[in-house]
CSV table of C-alpha atoms in Angstrom, one decimal:
chain,number,residue,atom,x,y,z
A,1,UNK,CA,1.8,20.0,7.3
A,2,UNK,CA,0.9,16.3,7.4
A,3,UNK,CA,3.7,13.8,7.9
A,4,UNK,CA,2.0,11.6,5.2
A,5,UNK,CA,1.9,12.2,1.4
A,6,UNK,CA,-1.2,14.0,0.5
A,7,UNK,CA,-1.7,12.8,-3.1
A,8,UNK,CA,-1.8,9.5,-4.9
A,9,UNK,CA,1.2,10.5,-7.1
A,10,UNK,CA,3.4,11.4,-4.1
A,11,UNK,CA,2.5,8.1,-2.4
A,12,UNK,CA,3.1,6.2,-5.6
A,13,UNK,CA,6.6,7.7,-5.9
A,14,UNK,CA,7.5,6.8,-2.4
A,15,UNK,CA,6.4,3.2,-2.8
A,16,UNK,CA,8.1,2.8,-6.2
A,17,UNK,CA,11.4,4.1,-4.7
A,18,UNK,CA,11.2,1.2,-2.2
A,19,UNK,CA,9.9,-1.4,-4.7
A,20,UNK,CA,12.4,-4.0,-5.8
A,21,UNK,CA,10.2,-6.2,-8.1
A,22,UNK,CA,9.4,-6.4,-11.8
A,23,UNK,CA,6.1,-5.2,-13.5
A,24,UNK,CA,4.6,-8.7,-13.5
A,25,UNK,CA,5.1,-8.9,-9.7
A,26,UNK,CA,3.5,-5.5,-9.3
A,27,UNK,CA,0.5,-6.6,-11.4
A,28,UNK,CA,0.1,-9.7,-9.2
A,29,UNK,CA,0.4,-7.6,-6.0
A,30,UNK,CA,-2.3,-5.2,-7.3
A,31,UNK,CA,-4.6,-8.0,-8.2
A,32,UNK,CA,-4.2,-9.4,-4.6
A,33,UNK,CA,-5.0,-6.0,-3.1
A,34,UNK,CA,-8.1,-5.7,-5.3
A,35,UNK,CA,-9.3,-9.1,-4.3
A,36,UNK,CA,-8.7,-8.3,-0.7
A,37,UNK,CA,-10.8,-5.1,-1.0
A,38,UNK,CA,-13.7,-7.2,-2.4
A,39,UNK,CA,-13.7,-9.3,0.7
A,40,UNK,CA,-13.0,-6.7,3.4
A,41,UNK,CA,-15.9,-4.2,3.5
A,42,UNK,CA,-16.0,-3.0,7.1
A,43,UNK,CA,-13.6,-2.1,9.9
A,44,UNK,CA,-14.5,-5.3,11.7
A,45,UNK,CA,-13.6,-7.3,8.5
A,46,UNK,CA,-10.3,-5.6,8.4
A,47,UNK,CA,-9.6,-6.1,12.1
A,48,UNK,CA,-10.1,-9.9,11.5
A,49,UNK,CA,-7.8,-9.9,8.4
A,50,UNK,CA,-4.2,-10.9,8.2
A,51,UNK,CA,-3.3,-7.2,7.5
A,52,UNK,CA,-4.8,-6.0,10.8
A,53,UNK,CA,-1.4,-5.8,12.6
A,54,UNK,CA,0.6,-4.5,9.5
A,55,UNK,CA,1.6,-0.9,9.0
A,56,UNK,CA,3.0,0.8,5.9
A,57,UNK,CA,6.3,2.3,6.9
A,58,UNK,CA,7.9,4.8,4.5
A,59,UNK,CA,11.1,6.7,5.1
A,60,UNK,CA,10.2,9.8,7.1
A,61,UNK,CA,12.7,12.0,5.2
A,62,UNK,CA,11.0,11.2,1.9
A,63,UNK,CA,7.6,12.3,3.2
A,64,UNK,CA,8.6,16.0,3.2
A,65,UNK,CA,8.6,16.0,-0.7
C-alpha cells in the first residue's frame, strides 16, 4: 500500500482539511498553479523554478484513508 493518496479525490480531501482560506483565495492559487504549469514544461525547467526545493507535506495519519 502506498503512503500517498492514490486518487485525486483523496488528495483533494487531505489538502482541503489543511486549507485555511476562502474560495476566492483558492481560485487565485489555482490560477497561479495553472500559469506555472504553462511555463514549466520539463524537469530542467522545474529544477530551476522557485518550487524546486519545496515539498508537499501531508499528515501521515491521514494518508491511510
